[in-house]
Amino acid sequence: MTQVAEHVAIIMDGNGRWAQRRGRPRLVGHHAGAKRVREIVQACPEVRVKYLTVFAFSTENWKRTQVEVSGLMRLFKRYIRRETQALIDEGVRVRFIGDRIKLDDTLVQLMDELELVTSGNSTIHLTIALNYGGRDEVTRAAQRMAREVEAGKLAAQSVTAEVLASFLDTHFLPDPDLVIRTSGEARISNFLLWQSAYAEYEFVETLWPDFTALQFTQLISRFGTRDRRYGALTA
Ligand code: FPP
């Protein structure tokens, strides 16, 4: 039986190595990686992927050099400015997850504007995780829930998995069906921890700037034949 991967999430890893192998600064790899995002978004409708979530910057990435961090922040701004019209034209709705508190005002404003101008779109839902960490997200959700309990708006005994999920950054998304990580590393690095409880995983050797739409569609086809049992028996 073939099934559809409605929501695919990607850990776009390997930009730094891609650049270093060419004797170039790591940021060159990030720029090459950013170009790949458009190609993968465009490949989604054909393989019936409705939601694409990409990990652009983690809560741990602040530990990188100041040159790399500020270069990435500039890249995100440039990406938003450059891609806005194409995203509107292609029917892409963009949303961001992660904590915006540490991001600079100009970037947050660009993110808000992009969310607003694409809010009427529904062909593809692109979610960009920026200053995102799974544990940080669950911690922030727990704090918000605790405040509601303190204020008498929420009863502790009515907190179910569904209620907790409604406090997460991803409250508007279905859980991912498939999580792809490029560059040969087989770990999940704090990405969508709660949401990926029953996701299938693909770890591929390709460095993110070399990852093609063809490879993406092949992984989606392979997903179609997987037997997902969610802890139960095969039907
Ligand atoms: C991991 O590769 C990649 C990142 C930390 C940044 C991801 C950002 C992009 C692909 C570009 C921007 C994307 C958008 C949506 C605007 P790495 O640097 O850890 O690579 P390495 O493991 O080879 O060092």
PDB file of C-alpha atoms and ligand atoms in Angstrom:
ATOM      1  CA  MET A   1       0.000   0.000   0.000  1.00  0.00           C
ATOM      2  CA  THR A   2       1.430   3.426  -0.771  1.00  0.00           C
ATOM      3  CA  GLN A   3       0.846   6.200   1.684  1.00  0.00           C
ATOM      4  CA  VAL A   4       1.394   9.918   1.392  1.00  0.00           C
ATOM      5  CA  ALA A   5       3.989  11.784   3.447  1.00  0.00           C
ATOM      6  CA  GLU A   6       1.802  14.779   4.160  1.00  0.00           C
ATOM      7  CA  HIS A   7       4.375  16.445   6.406  1.00  0.00           C
ATOM      8  CA  VAL A   8       8.105  16.124   5.758  1.00  0.00           C
ATOM      9  CA  ALA A   9      10.688  17.726   8.041  1.00  0.00           C
ATOM     10  CA  ILE A  10      14.328  18.205   7.067  1.00  0.00           C
ATOM     11  CA  ILE A  11      17.527  18.699   9.067  1.00  0.00           C
ATOM     12  CA  MET A  12      19.599  20.481   6.431  1.00  0.00           C
ATOM     13  CA  ASP A  13      23.058  19.401   7.521  1.00  0.00           C
ATOM     14  CA  GLY A  14      26.441  19.539   5.819  1.00  0.00           C
ATOM     15  CA  ASN A  15      26.713  23.121   4.546  1.00  0.00           C
ATOM     16  CA  GLY A  16      29.955  23.749   6.415  1.00  0.00           C
ATOM     17  CA  ARG A  17      31.659  20.583   5.139  1.00  0.00           C
ATOM     18  CA  TRP A  18      30.441  21.283   1.602  1.00  0.00           C
ATOM     19  CA  ALA A  19      32.207  24.669   1.685  1.00  0.00           C
ATOM     20  CA  GLN A  20      35.323  23.404   3.468  1.00  0.00           C
ATOM     21  CA  ARG A  21      35.814  20.680   0.860  1.00  0.00           C
ATOM     22  CA  ARG A  22      35.971  23.443  -1.708  1.00  0.00           C
ATOM     23  CA  GLY A  23      38.387  25.491   0.392  1.00  0.00           C
ATOM     24  CA  ARG A  24      35.704  28.149   0.931  1.00  0.00           C
ATOM     25  CA  PRO A  25      34.354  29.799   4.106  1.00  0.00           C
ATOM     26  CA  ARG A  26      31.485  27.955   5.815  1.00  0.00           C
ATOM     27  CA  LEU A  27      29.047  30.740   4.942  1.00  0.00           C
ATOM     28  CA  VAL A  28      29.454  29.922   1.253  1.00  0.00           C
ATOM     29  CA  GLY A  29      27.961  26.536   2.116  1.00  0.00           C
ATOM     30  CA  HIS A  30      25.016  28.140   3.903  1.00  0.00           C
ATOM     31  CA  HIS A  31      24.309  30.316   0.854  1.00  0.00           C
ATOM     32  CA  ALA A  32      24.414  27.248  -1.394  1.00  0.00           C
ATOM     33  CA  GLY A  33      22.114  25.484   1.091  1.00  0.00           C
ATOM     34  CA  ALA A  34      19.580  28.304   1.060  1.00  0.00           C
ATOM     35  CA  LYS A  35      19.226  27.907  -2.731  1.00  0.00           C
ATOM     36  CA  ARG A  36      18.250  24.259  -2.255  1.00  0.00           C
ATOM     37  CA  VAL A  37      15.254  25.158  -0.127  1.00  0.00           C
ATOM     38  CA  ARG A  38      13.390  26.685  -3.105  1.00  0.00           C
ATOM     39  CA  GLU A  39      13.986  23.601  -5.257  1.00  0.00           C
ATOM     40  CA  ILE A  40      12.672  21.256  -2.571  1.00  0.00           C
ATOM     41  CA  VAL A  41       9.610  23.450  -1.925  1.00  0.00           C
ATOM     42  CA  GLN A  42       8.840  23.375  -5.645  1.00  0.00           C
ATOM     43  CA  ALA A  43       9.090  19.577  -5.707  1.00  0.00           C
ATOM     44  CA  CYS A  44       6.469  19.134  -2.955  1.00  0.00           C
ATOM     45  CA  PRO A  45       3.159  19.326  -4.889  1.00  0.00           C
ATOM     46  CA  GLU A  46       4.134  16.587  -7.332  1.00  0.00           C
ATOM     47  CA  VAL A  47       4.755  14.103  -4.496  1.00  0.00           C
ATOM     48  CA  ARG A  48       1.758  15.349  -2.482  1.00  0.00           C
ATOM     49  CA  VAL A  49       3.776  16.792   0.367  1.00  0.00           C
ATOM     50  CA  LYS A  50       1.603  19.522   1.855  1.00  0.00           C
ATOM     51  CA  TYR A  51       3.762  20.582   4.818  1.00  0.00           C
ATOM     52  CA  LEU A  52       7.533  21.062   4.676  1.00  0.00           C
ATOM     53  CA  THR A  53       9.443  22.031   7.814  1.00  0.00           C
ATOM     54  CA  VAL A  54      13.130  22.936   7.646  1.00  0.00           C
ATOM     55  CA  PHE A  55      15.640  23.382  10.472  1.00  0.00           C
ATOM     56  CA  ALA A  56      17.467  26.630   9.694  1.00  0.00           C
ATOM     57  CA  PHE A  57      18.982  27.567  13.074  1.00  0.00           C
ATOM     58  CA  SER A  58      18.917  25.742  16.387  1.00  0.00           C
ATOM     59  CA  THR A  59      19.002  27.032  19.945  1.00  0.00           C
ATOM     60  CA  GLU A  60      22.481  25.464  20.099  1.00  0.00           C
ATOM     61  CA  ASN A  61      23.804  27.166  16.945  1.00  0.00           C
ATOM     62  CA  TRP A  62      24.569  30.370  18.921  1.00  0.00           C
ATOM     63  CA  LYS A  63      27.703  28.508  20.103  1.00  0.00           C
ATOM     64  CA  ARG A  64      29.245  28.884  16.628  1.00  0.00           C
ATOM     65  CA  THR A  65      31.666  31.698  15.866  1.00  0.00           C
ATOM     66  CA  GLN A  66      30.326  35.220  15.838  1.00  0.00           C
ATOM     67  CA  VAL A  67      31.240  35.466  12.131  1.00  0.00           C
ATOM     68  CA  GLU A  68      29.124  32.431  11.274  1.00  0.00           C
ATOM     69  CA  VAL A  69      26.167  33.416  13.487  1.00  0.00           C
ATOM     70  CA  SER A  70      25.982  36.980  12.167  1.00  0.00           C
ATOM     71  CA  GLY A  71      26.493  35.731   8.609  1.00  0.00           C
ATOM     72  CA  LEU A  72      23.563  33.339   9.026  1.00  0.00           C
ATOM     73  CA  MET A  73      21.361  36.105  10.452  1.00  0.00           C
ATOM     74  CA  ARG A  74      22.199  38.294   7.439  1.00  0.00           C
ATOM     75  CA  LEU A  75      21.465  35.344   5.166  1.00  0.00           C
ATOM     76  CA  PHE A  76      18.012  34.840   6.715  1.00  0.00           C
ATOM     77  CA  LYS A  77      17.160  38.505   6.153  1.00  0.00           C
ATOM     78  CA  ARG A  78      18.386  38.384   2.587  1.00  0.00           C
ATOM     79  CA  TYR A  79      16.541  35.135   1.973  1.00  0.00           C
ATOM     80  CA  ILE A  80      13.238  36.615   3.168  1.00  0.00           C
ATOM     81  CA  ARG A  81      13.673  39.815   1.126  1.00  0.00           C
ATOM     82  CA  ARG A  82      14.637  37.927  -2.020  1.00  0.00           C
ATOM     83  CA  GLU A  83      12.192  35.035  -1.853  1.00  0.00           C
ATOM     84  CA  THR A  84       9.008  36.801  -0.724  1.00  0.00           C
ATOM     85  CA  GLN A  85       7.576  37.425  -4.207  1.00  0.00           C
ATOM     86  CA  ALA A  86       8.355  33.919  -5.468  1.00  0.00           C
ATOM     87  CA  LEU A  87       6.803  32.380  -2.354  1.00  0.00           C
ATOM     88  CA  ILE A  88       3.637  34.435  -2.844  1.00  0.00           C
ATOM     89  CA  ASP A  89       3.476  33.515  -6.551  1.00  0.00           C
ATOM     90  CA  GLU A  90       3.945  29.813  -5.831  1.00  0.00           C
ATOM     91  CA  GLY A  91       1.173  29.699  -3.209  1.00  0.00           C
ATOM     92  CA  VAL A  92       3.516  28.967  -0.307  1.00  0.00           C
ATOM     93  CA  ARG A  93       2.365  29.848   3.193  1.00  0.00           C
ATOM     94  CA  VAL A  94       5.391  30.502   5.393  1.00  0.00           C
ATOM     95  CA  ARG A  95       5.469  30.287   9.169  1.00  0.00           C
ATOM     96  CA  PHE A  96       8.333  30.315  11.652  1.00  0.00           C
ATOM     97  CA  ILE A  97       8.764  28.232  14.788  1.00  0.00           C
ATOM     98  CA  GLY A  98      11.288  28.824  17.550  1.00  0.00           C
ATOM     99  CA  ASP A  99      11.893  31.526  20.123  1.00  0.00           C
ATOM    100  CA  ARG A 100      12.080  34.997  18.550  1.00  0.00           C
ATOM    101  CA  ILE A 101      13.292  36.669  21.745  1.00  0.00           C
ATOM    102  CA  LYS A 102      17.016  36.416  20.842  1.00  0.00           C
ATOM    103  CA  LEU A 103      16.577  37.462  17.205  1.00  0.00           C
ATOM    104  CA  ASP A 104      17.175  41.055  16.146  1.00  0.00           C
ATOM    105  CA  ASP A 105      14.221  43.372  15.547  1.00  0.00           C
ATOM    106  CA  THR A 106      14.758  43.727  11.796  1.00  0.00           C
ATOM    107  CA  LEU A 107      14.753  39.966  11.306  1.00  0.00           C
ATOM    108  CA  VAL A 108      11.644  39.494  13.477  1.00  0.00           C
ATOM    109  CA  GLN A 109       9.868  42.221  11.499  1.00  0.00           C
ATOM    110  CA  LEU A 110      10.752  40.526   8.193  1.00  0.00           C
ATOM    111  CA  MET A 111       9.526  37.184   9.575  1.00  0.00           C
ATOM    112  CA  ASP A 112       6.223  38.741  10.718  1.00  0.00           C
ATOM    113  CA  GLU A 113       5.734  40.402   7.320  1.00  0.00           C
ATOM    114  CA  LEU A 114       6.461  37.209   5.404  1.00  0.00           C
ATOM    115  CA  GLU A 115       3.962  35.301   7.561  1.00  0.00           C
ATOM    116  CA  LEU A 116       1.386  38.011   6.947  1.00  0.00           C
ATOM    117  CA  VAL A 117       1.785  38.386   3.181  1.00  0.00           C
ATOM    118  CA  THR A 118       1.693  34.619   2.627  1.00  0.00           C
ATOM    119  CA  SER A 119      -1.140  33.955   5.104  1.00  0.00           C
ATOM    120  CA  GLY A 120      -3.718  33.547   2.337  1.00  0.00           C
ATOM    121  CA  ASN A 121      -1.705  30.810   0.584  1.00  0.00           C
ATOM    122  CA  SER A 122      -2.360  27.106   0.984  1.00  0.00           C
ATOM    123  CA  THR A 123      -0.609  25.169  -1.820  1.00  0.00           C
ATOM    124  CA  ILE A 124       2.395  24.343   0.400  1.00  0.00           C
ATOM    125  CA  HIS A 125       2.931  25.117   4.066  1.00  0.00           C
ATOM    126  CA  LEU A 126       6.613  25.921   4.615  1.00  0.00           C
ATOM    127  CA  THR A 127       7.668  26.147   8.249  1.00  0.00           C
ATOM    128  CA  ILE A 128      11.124  27.483   9.029  1.00  0.00           C
ATOM    129  CA  ALA A 129      12.588  26.573  12.417  1.00  0.00           C
ATOM    130  CA  LEU A 130      14.722  29.521  13.522  1.00  0.00           C
ATOM    131  CA  ASN A 131      16.246  29.639  16.994  1.00  0.00           C
ATOM    132  CA  TYR A 132      14.336  26.413  17.514  1.00  0.00           C
ATOM    133  CA  GLY A 133      15.053  23.563  19.936  1.00  0.00           C
ATOM    134  CA  GLY A 134      12.634  20.792  20.860  1.00  0.00           C
ATOM    135  CA  ARG A 135      13.372  20.957  24.581  1.00  0.00           C
ATOM    136  CA  ASP A 136      13.195  24.738  24.556  1.00  0.00           C
ATOM    137  CA  GLU A 137       9.822  24.571  22.793  1.00  0.00           C
ATOM    138  CA  VAL A 138       8.380  22.091  25.324  1.00  0.00           C
ATOM    139  CA  THR A 139       9.789  24.171  28.207  1.00  0.00           C
ATOM    140  CA  ARG A 140       8.190  27.364  26.856  1.00  0.00           C
ATOM    141  CA  ALA A 141       4.900  25.500  26.351  1.00  0.00           C
ATOM    142  CA  ALA A 142       5.040  24.194  29.952  1.00  0.00           C
ATOM    143  CA  GLN A 143       5.654  27.727  31.238  1.00  0.00           C
ATOM    144  CA  ARG A 144       2.662  29.089  29.307  1.00  0.00           C
ATOM    145  CA  MET A 145       0.475  26.248  30.563  1.00  0.00           C
ATOM    146  CA  ALA A 146       1.619  26.776  34.151  1.00  0.00           C
ATOM    147  CA  ARG A 147       0.718  30.481  33.862  1.00  0.00           C
ATOM    148  CA  GLU A 148      -2.796  29.528  32.675  1.00  0.00           C
ATOM    149  CA  VAL A 149      -3.148  27.107  35.595  1.00  0.00           C
ATOM    150  CA  GLU A 150      -1.982  29.829  38.006  1.00  0.00           C
ATOM    151  CA  ALA A 151      -4.509  32.246  36.515  1.00  0.00           C
ATOM    152  CA  GLY A 152      -7.291  29.709  36.999  1.00  0.00           C
ATOM    153  CA  LYS A 153      -7.896  29.414  33.213  1.00  0.00           C
ATOM    154  CA  LEU A 154      -6.745  25.803  32.955  1.00  0.00           C
ATOM    155  CA  ALA A 155      -7.286  22.900  35.342  1.00  0.00           C
ATOM    156  CA  ALA A 156      -4.181  20.755  35.901  1.00  0.00           C
ATOM    157  CA  GLN A 157      -6.190  17.524  35.482  1.00  0.00           C
ATOM    158  CA  SER A 158      -7.426  18.620  32.042  1.00  0.00           C
ATOM    159  CA  VAL A 159      -3.873  18.762  30.604  1.00  0.00           C
ATOM    160  CA  THR A 160      -3.797  15.972  28.012  1.00  0.00           C
ATOM    161  CA  ALA A 161      -1.306  15.289  25.203  1.00  0.00           C
ATOM    162  CA  GLU A 162      -3.622  17.245  22.870  1.00  0.00           C
ATOM    163  CA  VAL A 163      -3.730  20.220  25.234  1.00  0.00           C
ATOM    164  CA  LEU A 164       0.065  20.216  25.568  1.00  0.00           C
ATOM    165  CA  ALA A 165       0.433  20.030  21.772  1.00  0.00           C
ATOM    166  CA  SER A 166      -1.824  23.075  21.434  1.00  0.00           C
ATOM    167  CA  PHE A 167       0.746  25.097  23.428  1.00  0.00           C
ATOM    168  CA  LEU A 168       3.675  24.096  21.194  1.00  0.00           C
ATOM    169  CA  ASP A 169       5.032  26.372  18.435  1.00  0.00           C
ATOM    170  CA  THR A 170       3.804  23.756  15.964  1.00  0.00           C
ATOM    171  CA  HIS A 171       0.151  23.854  17.110  1.00  0.00           C
ATOM    172  CA  PHE A 172      -0.926  24.582  13.498  1.00  0.00           C
ATOM    173  CA  LEU A 173       0.927  21.578  12.015  1.00  0.00           C
ATOM    174  CA  PRO A 174       0.163  17.867  11.759  1.00  0.00           C
ATOM    175  CA  ASP A 175       2.935  15.639  13.162  1.00  0.00           C
ATOM    176  CA  PRO A 176       5.731  14.911  10.678  1.00  0.00           C
ATOM    177  CA  ASP A 177       5.399  11.634   8.785  1.00  0.00           C
ATOM    178  CA  LEU A 178       8.997  11.621   7.597  1.00  0.00           C
ATOM    179  CA  VAL A 179      12.137  13.314   8.943  1.00  0.00           C
ATOM    180  CA  ILE A 180      15.130  13.522   6.608  1.00  0.00           C
ATOM    181  CA  ARG A 181      18.653  14.383   7.733  1.00  0.00           C
ATOM    182  CA  THR A 182      21.396  14.983   5.232  1.00  0.00           C
ATOM    183  CA  SER A 183      25.206  14.688   5.561  1.00  0.00           C
ATOM    184  CA  GLY A 184      25.471  11.196   7.033  1.00  0.00           C
ATOM    185  CA  GLU A 185      24.843  12.080  10.681  1.00  0.00           C
ATOM    186  CA  ALA A 186      22.272   9.781  12.308  1.00  0.00           C
ATOM    187  CA  ARG A 187      20.888  11.898  15.139  1.00  0.00           C
ATOM    188  CA  ILE A 188      17.916  14.184  15.626  1.00  0.00           C
ATOM    189  CA  SER A 189      19.642  17.119  17.356  1.00  0.00           C
ATOM    190  CA  ASN A 190      16.672  18.407  19.357  1.00  0.00           C
ATOM    191  CA  PHE A 191      14.409  18.750  16.286  1.00  0.00           C
ATOM    192  CA  LEU A 192      10.629  18.276  16.715  1.00  0.00           C
ATOM    193  CA  LEU A 193      11.120  15.927  19.681  1.00  0.00           C
ATOM    194  CA  TRP A 194       7.482  15.728  20.740  1.00  0.00           C
ATOM    195  CA  GLN A 195       6.063  15.804  17.233  1.00  0.00           C
ATOM    196  CA  SER A 196       8.268  13.036  15.776  1.00  0.00           C
ATOM    197  CA  ALA A 197       7.154  10.308  18.181  1.00  0.00           C
ATOM    198  CA  TYR A 198       5.924   8.151  15.274  1.00  0.00           C
ATOM    199  CA  ALA A 199       7.838   9.685  12.363  1.00  0.00           C
ATOM    200  CA  GLU A 200       9.873   7.589   9.960  1.00  0.00           C
ATOM    201  CA  TYR A 201      13.506   8.662   9.533  1.00  0.00           C
ATOM    202  CA  GLU A 202      15.837   8.830   6.545  1.00  0.00           C
ATOM    203  CA  PHE A 203      19.521   9.594   7.065  1.00  0.00           C
ATOM    204  CA  VAL A 204      21.241  10.257   3.755  1.00  0.00           C
ATOM    205  CA  GLU A 205      24.937  10.801   3.012  1.00  0.00           C
ATOM    206  CA  THR A 206      24.449  13.759   0.660  1.00  0.00           C
ATOM    207  CA  LEU A 207      25.536  17.148   2.001  1.00  0.00           C
ATOM    208  CA  TRP A 208      22.594  19.553   2.028  1.00  0.00           C
ATOM    209  CA  PRO A 209      23.841  21.850  -0.805  1.00  0.00           C
ATOM    210  CA  ASP A 210      24.028  18.750  -3.057  1.00  0.00           C
ATOM    211  CA  PHE A 211      20.593  17.397  -2.103  1.00  0.00           C
ATOM    212  CA  THR A 212      18.374  17.400  -5.191  1.00  0.00           C
ATOM    213  CA  ALA A 213      14.644  17.391  -5.892  1.00  0.00           C
ATOM    214  CA  LEU A 214      15.134  13.964  -7.475  1.00  0.00           C
ATOM    215  CA  GLN A 215      16.622  12.532  -4.292  1.00  0.00           C
ATOM    216  CA  PHE A 216      13.811  14.112  -2.310  1.00  0.00           C
ATOM    217  CA  THR A 217      11.110  12.566  -4.501  1.00  0.00           C
ATOM    218  CA  GLN A 218      12.840   9.162  -4.301  1.00  0.00           C
ATOM    219  CA  LEU A 219      12.780   9.301  -0.492  1.00  0.00           C
ATOM    220  CA  ILE A 220       9.093  10.222  -0.586  1.00  0.00           C
ATOM    221  CA  SER A 221       8.365   7.256  -2.879  1.00  0.00           C
ATOM    222  CA  ARG A 222      10.229   4.929  -0.512  1.00  0.00           C
ATOM    223  CA  PHE A 223       8.206   6.274   2.400  1.00  0.00           C
ATOM    224  CA  GLY A 224       5.077   5.268   0.496  1.00  0.00           C
ATOM    225  CA  THR A 225       5.893   1.585   0.933  1.00  0.00           C
ATOM    226  CA  ARG A 226       6.754   1.656   4.650  1.00  0.00           C
ATOM    227  CA  ASP A 227       4.619  -0.220   7.141  1.00  0.00           C
ATOM    228  CA  ARG A 228       3.664   2.217   9.913  1.00  0.00           C
ATOM    229  CA  ARG A 229       2.103   0.448  12.852  1.00  0.00           C
ATOM    230  CA  TYR A 230       2.084   3.079  15.643  1.00  0.00           C
ATOM    231  CA  GLY A 231       2.699   0.301  18.160  1.00  0.00           C
ATOM    232  CA  ALA A 232      -0.121  -1.874  16.815  1.00  0.00           C
ATOM    233  CA  LEU A 233      -0.034  -4.907  14.510  1.00  0.00           C
ATOM    234  CA  THR A 234      -0.006  -4.804  10.713  1.00  0.00           C
ATOM    235  CA  ALA A 235      -3.550  -4.642   9.366  1.00  0.00           C
TER     236      ALA A 235
HETATM  237  C1  FPP B   1      23.837  22.818   9.153  1.00  0.00           C
HETATM  238  O1  FPP B   1      25.033  22.626   8.416  1.00  0.00           O
HETATM  239  C2  FPP B   1      23.123  23.953   8.645  1.00  0.00           C
HETATM  240  C3  FPP B   1      22.811  25.084   9.350  1.00  0.00           C
HETATM  241  C4  FPP B   1      23.167  25.277  10.765  1.00  0.00           C
HETATM  242  C5  FPP B   1      22.105  26.221   8.718  1.00  0.00           C
HETATM  243  C6  FPP B   1      20.978  25.842   7.785  1.00  0.00           C
HETATM  244  C7  FPP B   1      20.685  26.996   6.927  1.00  0.00           C
HETATM  245  C8  FPP B   1      20.454  26.937   5.591  1.00  0.00           C
HETATM  246  C9  FPP B   1      20.365  25.706   4.806  1.00  0.00           C
HETATM  247  C10 FPP B   1      20.290  28.162   4.819  1.00  0.00           C
HETATM  248  C11 FPP B   1      19.132  29.010   5.111  1.00  0.00           C
HETATM  249  C12 FPP B   1      17.812  28.389   5.047  1.00  0.00           C
HETATM  250  C13 FPP B   1      16.685  29.108   4.969  1.00  0.00           C
HETATM  251  C14 FPP B   1      15.367  28.456   5.039  1.00  0.00           C
HETATM  252  C15 FPP B   1      16.699  30.543   4.806  1.00  0.00           C
HETATM  253  P1  FPP B   1      26.408  22.702   9.186  1.00  0.00           P
HETATM  254  O2  FPP B   1      26.890  24.101   9.130  1.00  0.00           O
HETATM  255  O3  FPP B   1      26.243  22.174  10.575  1.00  0.00           O
HETATM  256  O4  FPP B   1      27.306  21.773   8.334  1.00  0.00           O
HETATM  257  P2  FPP B   1      28.521  20.897   8.856  1.00  0.00           P
HETATM  258  O5  FPP B   1      27.928  19.846   9.748  1.00  0.00           O
HETATM  259  O6  FPP B   1      29.109  20.352   7.611  1.00  0.00           O
HETATM  260  O7  FPP B   1      29.453  21.810   9.590  1.00  0.00           O
END
